[in-house]
XYZ file of C-alpha atoms in Angstrom:
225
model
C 159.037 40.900 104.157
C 162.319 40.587 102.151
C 161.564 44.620 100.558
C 163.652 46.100 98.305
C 163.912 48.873 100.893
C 166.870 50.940 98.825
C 164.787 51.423 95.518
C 162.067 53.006 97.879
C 164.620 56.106 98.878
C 163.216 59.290 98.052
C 165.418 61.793 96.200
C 166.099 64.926 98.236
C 165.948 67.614 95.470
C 167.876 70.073 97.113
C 169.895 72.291 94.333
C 172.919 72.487 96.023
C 173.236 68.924 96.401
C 176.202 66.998 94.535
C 175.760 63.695 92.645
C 176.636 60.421 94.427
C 179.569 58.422 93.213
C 179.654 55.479 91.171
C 183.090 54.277 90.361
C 184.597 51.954 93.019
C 187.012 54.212 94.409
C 184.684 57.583 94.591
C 182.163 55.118 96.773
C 185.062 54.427 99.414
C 186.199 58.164 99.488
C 182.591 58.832 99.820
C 181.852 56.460 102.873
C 184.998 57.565 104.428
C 183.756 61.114 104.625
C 179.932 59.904 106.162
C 182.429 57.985 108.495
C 184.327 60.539 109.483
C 181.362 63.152 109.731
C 180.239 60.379 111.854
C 183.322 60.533 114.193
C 183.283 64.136 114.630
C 179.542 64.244 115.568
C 180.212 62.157 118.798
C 183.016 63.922 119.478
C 182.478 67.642 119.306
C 178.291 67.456 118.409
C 176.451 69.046 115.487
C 177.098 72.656 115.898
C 180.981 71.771 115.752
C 181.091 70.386 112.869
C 182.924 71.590 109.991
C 183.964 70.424 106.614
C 187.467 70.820 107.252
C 187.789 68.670 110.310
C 185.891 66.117 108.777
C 188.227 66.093 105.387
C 190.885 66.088 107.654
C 189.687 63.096 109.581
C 188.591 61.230 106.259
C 192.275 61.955 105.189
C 190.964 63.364 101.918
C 191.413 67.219 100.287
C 189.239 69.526 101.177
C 188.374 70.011 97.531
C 187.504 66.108 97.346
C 185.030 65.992 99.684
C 183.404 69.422 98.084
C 182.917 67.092 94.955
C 180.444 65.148 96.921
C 179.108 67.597 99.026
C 177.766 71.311 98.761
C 178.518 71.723 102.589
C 177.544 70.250 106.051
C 173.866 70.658 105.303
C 174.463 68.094 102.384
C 176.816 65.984 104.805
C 174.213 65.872 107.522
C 171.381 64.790 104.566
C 173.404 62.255 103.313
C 174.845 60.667 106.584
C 170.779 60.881 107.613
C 169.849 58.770 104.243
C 172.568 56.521 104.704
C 171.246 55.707 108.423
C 167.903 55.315 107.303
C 168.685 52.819 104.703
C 170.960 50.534 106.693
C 167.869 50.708 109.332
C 165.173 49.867 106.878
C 167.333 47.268 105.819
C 168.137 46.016 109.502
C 164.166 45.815 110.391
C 163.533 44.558 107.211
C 165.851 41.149 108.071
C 164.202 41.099 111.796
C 160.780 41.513 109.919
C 161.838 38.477 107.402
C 162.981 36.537 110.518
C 160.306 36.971 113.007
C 156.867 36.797 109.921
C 153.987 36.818 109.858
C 153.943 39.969 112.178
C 151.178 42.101 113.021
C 151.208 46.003 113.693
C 152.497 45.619 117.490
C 155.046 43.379 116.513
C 155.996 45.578 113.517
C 156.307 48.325 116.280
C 158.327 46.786 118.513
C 160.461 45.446 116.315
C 160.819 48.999 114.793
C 161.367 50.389 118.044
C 163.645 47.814 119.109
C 166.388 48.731 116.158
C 166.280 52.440 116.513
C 167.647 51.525 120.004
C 170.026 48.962 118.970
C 171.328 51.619 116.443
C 171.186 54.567 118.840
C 173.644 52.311 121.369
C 175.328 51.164 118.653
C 175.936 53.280 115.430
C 178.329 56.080 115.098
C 177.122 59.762 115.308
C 173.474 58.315 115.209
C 172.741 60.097 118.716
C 174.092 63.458 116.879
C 172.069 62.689 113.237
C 169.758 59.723 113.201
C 167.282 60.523 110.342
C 167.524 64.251 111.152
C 169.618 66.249 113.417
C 168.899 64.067 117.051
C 169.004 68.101 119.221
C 167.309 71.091 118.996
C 170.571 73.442 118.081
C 170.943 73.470 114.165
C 174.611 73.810 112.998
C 175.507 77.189 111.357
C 175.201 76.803 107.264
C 172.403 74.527 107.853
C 169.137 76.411 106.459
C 167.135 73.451 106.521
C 167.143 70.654 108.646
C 163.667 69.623 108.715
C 164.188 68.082 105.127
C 167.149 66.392 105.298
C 165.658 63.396 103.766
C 163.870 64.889 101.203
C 163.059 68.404 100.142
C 159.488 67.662 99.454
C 158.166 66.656 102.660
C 159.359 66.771 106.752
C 162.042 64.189 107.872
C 159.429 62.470 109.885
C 156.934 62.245 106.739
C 159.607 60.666 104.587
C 160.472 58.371 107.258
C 156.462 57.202 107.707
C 156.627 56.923 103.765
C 159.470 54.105 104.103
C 157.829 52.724 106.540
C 154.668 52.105 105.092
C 155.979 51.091 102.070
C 158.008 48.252 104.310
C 155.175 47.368 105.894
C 153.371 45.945 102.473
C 150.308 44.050 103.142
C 150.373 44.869 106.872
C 149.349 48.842 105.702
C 147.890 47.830 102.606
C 144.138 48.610 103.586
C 142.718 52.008 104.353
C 143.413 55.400 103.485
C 147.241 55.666 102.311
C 147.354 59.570 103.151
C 145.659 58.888 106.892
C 148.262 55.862 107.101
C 151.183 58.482 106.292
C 149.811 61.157 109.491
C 149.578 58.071 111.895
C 153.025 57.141 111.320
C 154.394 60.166 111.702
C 152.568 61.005 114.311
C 153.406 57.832 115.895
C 157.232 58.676 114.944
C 156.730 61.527 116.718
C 155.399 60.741 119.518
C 158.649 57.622 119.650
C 161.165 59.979 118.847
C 160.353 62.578 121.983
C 160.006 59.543 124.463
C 163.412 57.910 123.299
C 165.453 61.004 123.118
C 164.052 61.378 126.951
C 165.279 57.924 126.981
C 168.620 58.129 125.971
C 169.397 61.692 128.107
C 170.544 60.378 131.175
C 171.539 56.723 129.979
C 173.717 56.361 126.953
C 172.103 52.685 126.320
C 168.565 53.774 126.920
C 166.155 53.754 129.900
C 164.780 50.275 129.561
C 161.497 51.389 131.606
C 161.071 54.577 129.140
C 161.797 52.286 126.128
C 159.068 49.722 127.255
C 156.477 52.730 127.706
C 157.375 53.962 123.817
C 156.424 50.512 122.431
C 153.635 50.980 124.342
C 152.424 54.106 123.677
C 152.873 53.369 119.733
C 151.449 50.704 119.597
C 147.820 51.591 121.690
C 148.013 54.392 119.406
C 148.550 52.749 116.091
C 145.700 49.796 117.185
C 143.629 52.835 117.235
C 144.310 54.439 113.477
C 145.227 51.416 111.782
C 142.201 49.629 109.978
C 141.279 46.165 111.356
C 141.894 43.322 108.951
């Protein structure tokens, strides 16, 4: 596919959010924090965290990492974008590898690198592209648009999506394409976190059954070719 998945990143026009750095050494500072917010979210879990133990960790002044960031609502968004992009650009490489690919391919392959980044990435099984549980951090008022304050983390995820797929979703309605995919992310995202709750790599039997219930129901909404 070879996408240019990062100029496709919605902005998340959320007032209190701060600008991202550009100079060299405001870039580091700034992945150190998303590192160590990172850290603290598999160690103490969303509703633990706070700014200071994360400055702390990052080994920067409080005061730095409120240049970047309003508070942990704009830590969790960014840490969120940040995992999305390295994933888009993760399946976009397997995509590259592995062409031409159909829809179940592009499903399974989709599938398969949430899980590799679930087992493998930190603080993804506290904030993958959204907050991974149920209980919502005090300070955050709105976690269903982390990604982007326009539409639901699942809709700006099936956005990406699409617009990695190119040709493959390139027919049809764009707006019914959109409400399949997030349905279908839906539908993924409750079977995996079942998934992951009593095995921290992943049931491989409950994986296998979310490839395949994505991709019977994508064959079903996706235009034929």
């Amino acid at each position: 596919m070879n996408a240019d998945t990062s100029s496709r990143s919605p902005e998340r026009a959320a007032p209190s959010s701060r600008r991202r750095p550009v100079q060299q050494r405001s870039q580091e500072r700034y992945g150190r924090i998303l590192d160590a917010c990172a850290g603290v979210l598999d160690e103490a879990g969303a509703t633990a965290l706070t700014t200071k133990e994360v400055a702390q960790r990052a080994q920067v002044p409080i005061g730095t990492l409120y240049q970047f960031f309003a508070g942990k609502e704009d830590l969790l968004a960014a840490l969120a974008s940040r995992n999305l992009d390295h994933y888009l650009q993760r399946l976009d490489d397997r995509l590259a590898a592995a062409a031409p690919v159909g829809p179940a391919a592009f499903t399974d392959l989709a599938v398969e690198e949430f899980v590799a980044m679930k087992r493998t990435v930190p603080g993804f099984g506290q904030v993958d592209f959204g907050l991974a549980g149920r209980a919502v951090p005090v300070g955050v008022r709105d976690d269903q648009h982390l990604l982007d304050a326009g539409v639901d983390n699942n809709t700006a995820v099936a956005l990406r999506l699409q617009a990695l797929g190119g040709e493959l979703f390139a027919t049809g309605d764009p707006a019914a394409l959109t409400l399949a995919l997030r349905v279908a992310l839906e539908a993924a995202d409750a079977v995996l976190k079942l998934a992951f709750h009593s095995d921290p790599d992943g049931d491989p039997a409950l994986i296998a059954e979310c490839k395949q219930l994505v991709r019977g129901y994508l064959a079903q909404r996706l235009p034929t070719r």
